[in-house]
Coordinates of C-alpha atoms and ligand atoms in Angstrom, one line a residue:
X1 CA 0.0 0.0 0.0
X2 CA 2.0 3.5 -0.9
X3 CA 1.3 6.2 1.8
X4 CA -0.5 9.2 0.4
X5 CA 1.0 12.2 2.0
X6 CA 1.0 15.9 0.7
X7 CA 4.2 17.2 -1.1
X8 CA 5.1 20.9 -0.8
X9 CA 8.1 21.6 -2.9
X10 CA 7.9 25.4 -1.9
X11 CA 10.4 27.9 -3.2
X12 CA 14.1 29.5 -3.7
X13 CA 15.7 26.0 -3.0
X14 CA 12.7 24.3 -1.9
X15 CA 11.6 22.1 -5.3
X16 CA 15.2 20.7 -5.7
X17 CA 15.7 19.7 -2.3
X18 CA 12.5 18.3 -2.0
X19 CA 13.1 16.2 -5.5
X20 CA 16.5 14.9 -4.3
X21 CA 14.5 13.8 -0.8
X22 CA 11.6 12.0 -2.5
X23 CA 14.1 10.5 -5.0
X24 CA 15.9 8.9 -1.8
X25 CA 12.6 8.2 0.4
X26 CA 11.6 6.4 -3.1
X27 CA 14.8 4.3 -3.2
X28 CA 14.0 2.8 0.5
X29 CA 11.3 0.7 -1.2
X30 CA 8.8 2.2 0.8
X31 CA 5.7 3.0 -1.7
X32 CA 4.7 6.9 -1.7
X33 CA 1.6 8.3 -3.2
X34 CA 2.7 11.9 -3.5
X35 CA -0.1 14.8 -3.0
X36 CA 1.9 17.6 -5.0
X37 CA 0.9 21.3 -3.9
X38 CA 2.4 24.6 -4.6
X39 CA 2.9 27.4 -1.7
X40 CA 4.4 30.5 -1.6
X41 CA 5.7 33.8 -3.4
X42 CA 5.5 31.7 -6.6
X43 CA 1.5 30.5 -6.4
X44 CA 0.8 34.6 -5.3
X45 CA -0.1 35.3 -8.7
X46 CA -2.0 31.8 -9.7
X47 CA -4.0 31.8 -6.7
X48 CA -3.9 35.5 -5.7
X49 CA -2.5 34.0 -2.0
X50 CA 0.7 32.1 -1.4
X51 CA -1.1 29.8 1.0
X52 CA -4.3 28.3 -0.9
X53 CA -6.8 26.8 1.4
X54 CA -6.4 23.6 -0.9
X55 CA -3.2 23.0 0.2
X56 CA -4.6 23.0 4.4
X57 CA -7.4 20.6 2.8
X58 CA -4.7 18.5 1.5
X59 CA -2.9 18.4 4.5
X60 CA -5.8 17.8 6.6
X61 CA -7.3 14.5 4.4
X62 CA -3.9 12.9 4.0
X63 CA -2.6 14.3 7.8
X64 CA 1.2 13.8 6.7
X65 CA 3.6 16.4 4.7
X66 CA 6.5 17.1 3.6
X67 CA 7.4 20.3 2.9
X68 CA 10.7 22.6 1.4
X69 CA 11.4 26.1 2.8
X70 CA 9.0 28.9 1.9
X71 CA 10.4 32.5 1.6
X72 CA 8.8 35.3 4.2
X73 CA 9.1 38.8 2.6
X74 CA 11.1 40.8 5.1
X75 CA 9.4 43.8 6.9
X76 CA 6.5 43.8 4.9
X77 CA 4.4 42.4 2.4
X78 CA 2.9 38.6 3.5
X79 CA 2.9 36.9 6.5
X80 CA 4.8 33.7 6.7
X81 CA 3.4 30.7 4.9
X82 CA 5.4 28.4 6.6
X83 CA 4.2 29.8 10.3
X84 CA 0.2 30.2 9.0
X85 CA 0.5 26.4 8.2
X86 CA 1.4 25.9 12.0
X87 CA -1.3 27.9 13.5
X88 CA -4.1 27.0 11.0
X89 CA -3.6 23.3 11.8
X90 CA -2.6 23.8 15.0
X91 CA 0.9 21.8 14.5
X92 CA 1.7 22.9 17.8
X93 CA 4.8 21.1 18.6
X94 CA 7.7 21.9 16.8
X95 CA 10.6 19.5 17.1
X96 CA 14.4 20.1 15.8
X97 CA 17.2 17.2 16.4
X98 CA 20.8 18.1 16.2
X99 CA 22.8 15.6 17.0
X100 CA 26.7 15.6 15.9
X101 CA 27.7 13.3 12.8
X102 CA 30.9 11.3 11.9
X103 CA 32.7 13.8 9.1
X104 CA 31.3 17.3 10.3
X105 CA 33.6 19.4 11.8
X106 CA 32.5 20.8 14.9
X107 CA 33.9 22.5 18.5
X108 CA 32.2 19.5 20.6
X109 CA 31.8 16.3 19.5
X110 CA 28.9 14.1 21.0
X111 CA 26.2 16.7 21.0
X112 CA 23.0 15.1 21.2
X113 CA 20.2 18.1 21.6
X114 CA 16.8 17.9 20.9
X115 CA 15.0 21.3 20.9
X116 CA 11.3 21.3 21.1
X117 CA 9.5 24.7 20.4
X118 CA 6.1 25.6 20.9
X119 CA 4.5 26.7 17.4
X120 CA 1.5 28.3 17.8
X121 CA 1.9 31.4 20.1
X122 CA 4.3 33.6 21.9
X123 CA 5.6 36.1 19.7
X124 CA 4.3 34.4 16.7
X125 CA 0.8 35.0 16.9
X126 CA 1.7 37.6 14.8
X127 CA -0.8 40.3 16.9
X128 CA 1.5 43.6 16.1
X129 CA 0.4 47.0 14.4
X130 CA 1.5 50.2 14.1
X131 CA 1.0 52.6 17.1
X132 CA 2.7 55.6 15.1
X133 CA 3.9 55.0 11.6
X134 CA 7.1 55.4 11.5
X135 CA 7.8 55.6 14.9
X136 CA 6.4 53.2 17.1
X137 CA 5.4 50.0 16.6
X138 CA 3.8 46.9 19.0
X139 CA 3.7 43.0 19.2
X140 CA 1.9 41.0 21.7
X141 CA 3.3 37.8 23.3
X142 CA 0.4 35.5 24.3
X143 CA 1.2 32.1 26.5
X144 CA -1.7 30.7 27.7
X145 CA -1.4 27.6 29.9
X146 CA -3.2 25.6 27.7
X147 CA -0.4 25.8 25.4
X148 CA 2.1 25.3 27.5
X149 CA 0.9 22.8 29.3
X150 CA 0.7 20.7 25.9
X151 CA 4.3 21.2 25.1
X152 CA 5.9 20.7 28.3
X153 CA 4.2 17.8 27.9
X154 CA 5.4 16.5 24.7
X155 CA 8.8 17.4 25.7
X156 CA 8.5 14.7 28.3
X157 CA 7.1 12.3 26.5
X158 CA 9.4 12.6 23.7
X159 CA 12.0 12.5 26.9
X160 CA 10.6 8.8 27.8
X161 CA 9.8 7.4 24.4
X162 CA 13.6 8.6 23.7
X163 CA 15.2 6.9 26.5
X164 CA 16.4 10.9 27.3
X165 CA 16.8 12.1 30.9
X166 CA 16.7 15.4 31.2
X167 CA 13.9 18.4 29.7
X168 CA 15.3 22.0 30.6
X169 CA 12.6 24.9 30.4
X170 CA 14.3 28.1 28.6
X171 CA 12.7 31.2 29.3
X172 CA 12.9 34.9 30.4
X173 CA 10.6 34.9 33.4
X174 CA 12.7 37.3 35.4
X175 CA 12.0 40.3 32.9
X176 CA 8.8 38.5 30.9
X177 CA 6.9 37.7 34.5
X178 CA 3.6 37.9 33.6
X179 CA 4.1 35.6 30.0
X180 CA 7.4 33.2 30.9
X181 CA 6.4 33.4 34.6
X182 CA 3.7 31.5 33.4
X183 CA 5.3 29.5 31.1
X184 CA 7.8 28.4 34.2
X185 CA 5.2 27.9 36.7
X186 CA 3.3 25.6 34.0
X187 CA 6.4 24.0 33.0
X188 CA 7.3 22.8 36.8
X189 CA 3.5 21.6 37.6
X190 CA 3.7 19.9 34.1
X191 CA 7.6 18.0 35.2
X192 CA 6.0 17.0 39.0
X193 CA 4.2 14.4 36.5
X194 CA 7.6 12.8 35.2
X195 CA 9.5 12.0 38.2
X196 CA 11.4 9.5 36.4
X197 CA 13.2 12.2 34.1
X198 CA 15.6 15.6 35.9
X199 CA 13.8 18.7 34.9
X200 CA 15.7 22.4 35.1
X201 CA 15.4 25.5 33.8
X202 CA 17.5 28.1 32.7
X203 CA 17.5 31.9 31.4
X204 CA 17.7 32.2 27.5
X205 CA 20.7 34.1 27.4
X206 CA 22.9 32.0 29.9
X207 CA 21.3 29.3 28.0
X208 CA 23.1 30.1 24.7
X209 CA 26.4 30.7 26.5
X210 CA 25.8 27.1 28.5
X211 CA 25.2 25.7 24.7
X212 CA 27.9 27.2 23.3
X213 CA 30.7 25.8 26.2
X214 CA 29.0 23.0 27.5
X215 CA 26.1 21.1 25.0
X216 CA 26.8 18.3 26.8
X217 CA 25.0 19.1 30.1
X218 CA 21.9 19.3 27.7
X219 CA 19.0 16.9 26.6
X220 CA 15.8 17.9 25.5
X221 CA 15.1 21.9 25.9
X222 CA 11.4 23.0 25.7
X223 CA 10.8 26.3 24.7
X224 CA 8.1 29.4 23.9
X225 CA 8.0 29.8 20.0
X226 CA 11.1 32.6 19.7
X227 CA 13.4 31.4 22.0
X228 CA 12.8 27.8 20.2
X229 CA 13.5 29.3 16.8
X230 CA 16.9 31.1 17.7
X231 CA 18.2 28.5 19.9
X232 CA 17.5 25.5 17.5
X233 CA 19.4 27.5 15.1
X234 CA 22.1 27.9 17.7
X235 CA 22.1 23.7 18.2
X236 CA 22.2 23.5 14.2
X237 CA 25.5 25.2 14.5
X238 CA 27.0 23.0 17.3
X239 CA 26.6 19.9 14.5
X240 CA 27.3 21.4 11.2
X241 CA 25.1 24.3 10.1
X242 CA 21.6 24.5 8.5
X243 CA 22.3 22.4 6.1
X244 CA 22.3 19.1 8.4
X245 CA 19.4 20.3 10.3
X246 CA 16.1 18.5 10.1
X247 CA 12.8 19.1 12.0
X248 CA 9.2 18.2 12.5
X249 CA 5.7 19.4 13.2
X250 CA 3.2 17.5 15.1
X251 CA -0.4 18.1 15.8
X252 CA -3.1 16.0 17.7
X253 CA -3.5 13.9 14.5
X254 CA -1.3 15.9 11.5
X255 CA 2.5 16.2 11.0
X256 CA 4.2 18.1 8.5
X257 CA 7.8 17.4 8.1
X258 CA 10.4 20.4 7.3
X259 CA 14.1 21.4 7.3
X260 CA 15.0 23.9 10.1
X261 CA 16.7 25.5 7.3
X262 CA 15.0 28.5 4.8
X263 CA 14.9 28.8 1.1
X264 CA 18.4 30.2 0.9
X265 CA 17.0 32.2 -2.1
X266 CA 20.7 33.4 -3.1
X267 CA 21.3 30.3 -4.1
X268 CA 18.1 29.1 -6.1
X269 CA 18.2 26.6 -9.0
X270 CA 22.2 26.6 -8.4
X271 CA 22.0 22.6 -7.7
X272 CA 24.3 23.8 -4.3
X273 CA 23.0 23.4 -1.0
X274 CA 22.9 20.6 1.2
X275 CA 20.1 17.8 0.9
X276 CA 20.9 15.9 4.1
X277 CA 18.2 18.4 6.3
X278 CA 15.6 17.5 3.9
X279 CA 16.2 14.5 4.0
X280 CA 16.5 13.7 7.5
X281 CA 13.3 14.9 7.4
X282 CA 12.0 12.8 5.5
X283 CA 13.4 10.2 7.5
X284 CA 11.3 11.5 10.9
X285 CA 8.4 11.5 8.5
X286 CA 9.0 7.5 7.8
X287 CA 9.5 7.1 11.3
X288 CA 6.1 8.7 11.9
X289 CA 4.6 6.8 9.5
X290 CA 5.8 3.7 11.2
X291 CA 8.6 2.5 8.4
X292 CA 11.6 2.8 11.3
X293 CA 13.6 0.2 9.7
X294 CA 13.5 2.6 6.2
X295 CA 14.1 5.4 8.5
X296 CA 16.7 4.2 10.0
X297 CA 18.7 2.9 6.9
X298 CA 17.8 6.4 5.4
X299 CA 19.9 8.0 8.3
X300 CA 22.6 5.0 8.1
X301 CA 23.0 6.2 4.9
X302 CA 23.1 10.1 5.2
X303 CA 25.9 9.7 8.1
X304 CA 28.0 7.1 5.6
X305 CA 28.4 9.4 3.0
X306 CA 29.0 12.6 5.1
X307 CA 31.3 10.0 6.7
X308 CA 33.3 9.4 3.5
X309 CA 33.2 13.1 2.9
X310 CA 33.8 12.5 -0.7
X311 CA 30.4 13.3 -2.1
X312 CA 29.1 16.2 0.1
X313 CA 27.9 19.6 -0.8
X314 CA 30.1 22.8 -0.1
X315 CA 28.9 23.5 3.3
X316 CA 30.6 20.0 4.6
X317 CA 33.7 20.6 3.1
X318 CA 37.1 22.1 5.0
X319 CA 36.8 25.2 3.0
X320 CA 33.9 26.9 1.3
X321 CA 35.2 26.9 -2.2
X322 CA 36.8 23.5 -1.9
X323 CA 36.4 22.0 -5.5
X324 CA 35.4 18.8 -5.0
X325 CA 32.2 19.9 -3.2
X326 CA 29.5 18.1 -5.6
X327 CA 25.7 19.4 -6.1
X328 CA 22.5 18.6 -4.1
X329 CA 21.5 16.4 -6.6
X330 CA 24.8 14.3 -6.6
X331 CA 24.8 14.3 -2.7
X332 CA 21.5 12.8 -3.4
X333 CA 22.8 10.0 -5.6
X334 CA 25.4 8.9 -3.2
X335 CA 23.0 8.8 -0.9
X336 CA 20.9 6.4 -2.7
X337 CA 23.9 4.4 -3.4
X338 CA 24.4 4.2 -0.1
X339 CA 20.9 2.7 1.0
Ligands
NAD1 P1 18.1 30.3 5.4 O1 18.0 29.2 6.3 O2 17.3 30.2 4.1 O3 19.6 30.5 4.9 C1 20.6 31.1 5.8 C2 22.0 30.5 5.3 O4 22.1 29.2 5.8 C3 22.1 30.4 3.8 O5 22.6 31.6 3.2 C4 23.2 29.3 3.7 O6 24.4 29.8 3.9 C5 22.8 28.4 4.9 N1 21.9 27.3 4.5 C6 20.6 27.2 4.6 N2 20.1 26.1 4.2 C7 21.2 25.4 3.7 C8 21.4 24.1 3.1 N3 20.4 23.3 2.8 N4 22.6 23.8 2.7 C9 23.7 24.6 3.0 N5 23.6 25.8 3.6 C10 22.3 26.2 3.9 O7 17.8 31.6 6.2 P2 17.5 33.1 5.7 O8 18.4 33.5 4.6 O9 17.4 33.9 6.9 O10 16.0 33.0 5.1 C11 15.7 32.9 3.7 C12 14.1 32.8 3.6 O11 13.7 31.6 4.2 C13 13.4 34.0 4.3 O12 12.4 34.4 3.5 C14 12.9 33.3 5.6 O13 11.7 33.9 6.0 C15 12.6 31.9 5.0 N6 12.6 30.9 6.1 C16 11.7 29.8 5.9 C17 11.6 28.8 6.8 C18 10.7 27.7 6.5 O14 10.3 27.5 5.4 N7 10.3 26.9 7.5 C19 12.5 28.8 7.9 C20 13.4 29.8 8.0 C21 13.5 30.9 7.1

């Protein structure tokens, strides 16, 4: 039976890192039944929104996707695609691995973080106007405990299906006491349920220094939605940059499966930039779906070939303009050699 799950290539380098990932989620033998759908600044003019509602409806029937990077106009213009599918669906869990591989050079070896961010609220619920043109300007941070509450406890039970023993709560609740006071307070209530798993927290901005010197006293960090954003970029960078960084958003019942990365428009159609966060992806996407043995040989074969460090893109390479970098699509290839 091939799954039917909903395809969003989206834009800048979306469509060919999404090509080279279904290529090597094909080669696993698992059998795919691909709902194609276009979003963002590309569909604007077809559909006269870069977010058509038929690509929610798509989502919702087949309740898995994957999905490329979709670019956010800076400043002004539309709101981000890729942070309206969250909300709309309520994705509200937002869940970004980084984990160091064999062949990446990196300050700290062994770093094992999983970053979980809440996806639905906080600074993202995108409630900001102008007071003054010009000259002032406001945003309003919502945490409810509802929300909270729900991905405190995903963190944990992510913790305990993972075998992982610690969940730290970042946060700013001595400044922020009304919104990350409550987050905290939540947070704690939520942990007294897990005694079988350590539970801390610590300040965003010590957190970043701790990350920086010593990843290795961290586990599973749970965080409001822009903390979660910044410091799973920060984790990306411990284990090799963007390009090795794959994520995931869950729902009650839907999942859509994404790179941390964005579209990296500068380097669009350039057959460049690294496949591997796609792709690992698409390998949390197989694992979702139940195929762990294809997920696992997916990832086998993404850390063999970064391993070998013969056929990686540019980013994975000693220098930047080392000559024997090879393409996304080539990257691809070895991967599906690899398998
Ligand atoms: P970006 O992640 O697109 O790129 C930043 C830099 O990271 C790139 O210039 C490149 O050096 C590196 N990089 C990113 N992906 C890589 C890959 N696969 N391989 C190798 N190197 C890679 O971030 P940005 O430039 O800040 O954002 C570009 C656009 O993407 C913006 O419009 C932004 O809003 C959007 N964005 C979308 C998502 C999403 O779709 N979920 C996430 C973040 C940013």
């Amino acid at each position: 039976m091939a799954y039917r799950v909903t395809l969003i290539p989206g834009d800048g380098t979306g469509p060919e890192l999404v090509a080279a990932t279904r290529r090597v989620l094909e080669a696993t033998g698992v059998a795919f039944d691909w709902d194609i759908r276009e979003a963002g600044a590309d569909v604007m003019d077809k559909y006269g929104t870069p977010l058509p509602d038929e690509v929610l409806d798509s989502i919702r029937t087949n309740k898995v996707a994957l999905k490329g990077p979709i670019t956010t106009p800076i400043g002004t213009g539309f709101r981000s695609v890729n942070v309206a599918i969250r909300k709309t669906l309520d994705l509200y869990a937002n869940l970004r691995p980084a984990r160091t591989m064999q062949g990446i050079p990196v300050c700290h070896e062994d770093v094992d973080l999983v970053a979980v961010r809440e996806n639905t609220e906080g600074l993202y619920a995108g409630i900001e106007h102008d007071v003054i043109p010009n000259e002032a300007a406001e945003s309003i941070r919502i945490i409810t405990r509802r929300a909270t509450e729900r991905i405190v406890r995903f963190a944990f039970e992510y913790a305990k299906a993972n075998d992982r023993h610690l969940v730290t709560a970042v946060h700013k609740a001595n400044i922020l006491k009304a919104t990350d006071g409550l987050f905290l307070r939540v947070a704690y209530e939520v942990a007294e349920q897990y005694p079988d798993i350590e539970f801390n927290d610590r300040i965003v901005d010590n957190m970043c220094m701790q990350l920086v010197q010593r990843p290795h006293e961290y586990d599973v960090l749970v965080m409001p939605n822009l903390f979660g954003d910044i410091v799973s970029d920060l984790a990306s960078g411990l284990v090799g940059g963007l390009g090795v960084a794959p994520g995931a958003n869950y729902g009650a019942d839907l999942a859509v499966f994404e790179p941390v990365h964005g579209s990296a428009p500068k380097y669009t159609g350039q057959n460049k930039v690294n496949p591997t966060a796609t792709i690992l992806s698409g390998a949390l996407m197989l694992d979702h779906l139940g195929e762990r043995d294809a997920a696992k040989r997916v990832q086998s074969a993404v850390a063999a070939v970064i391993a070998e460090g013969k056929h990686v893109t540019y980013d994975l390479k000693p220098s930047r303009n080392d000559p024997s970098a090879v393409g996304t699509q080539e990257m691809a290839d070895a991967i599906i050699a690899a398998l």
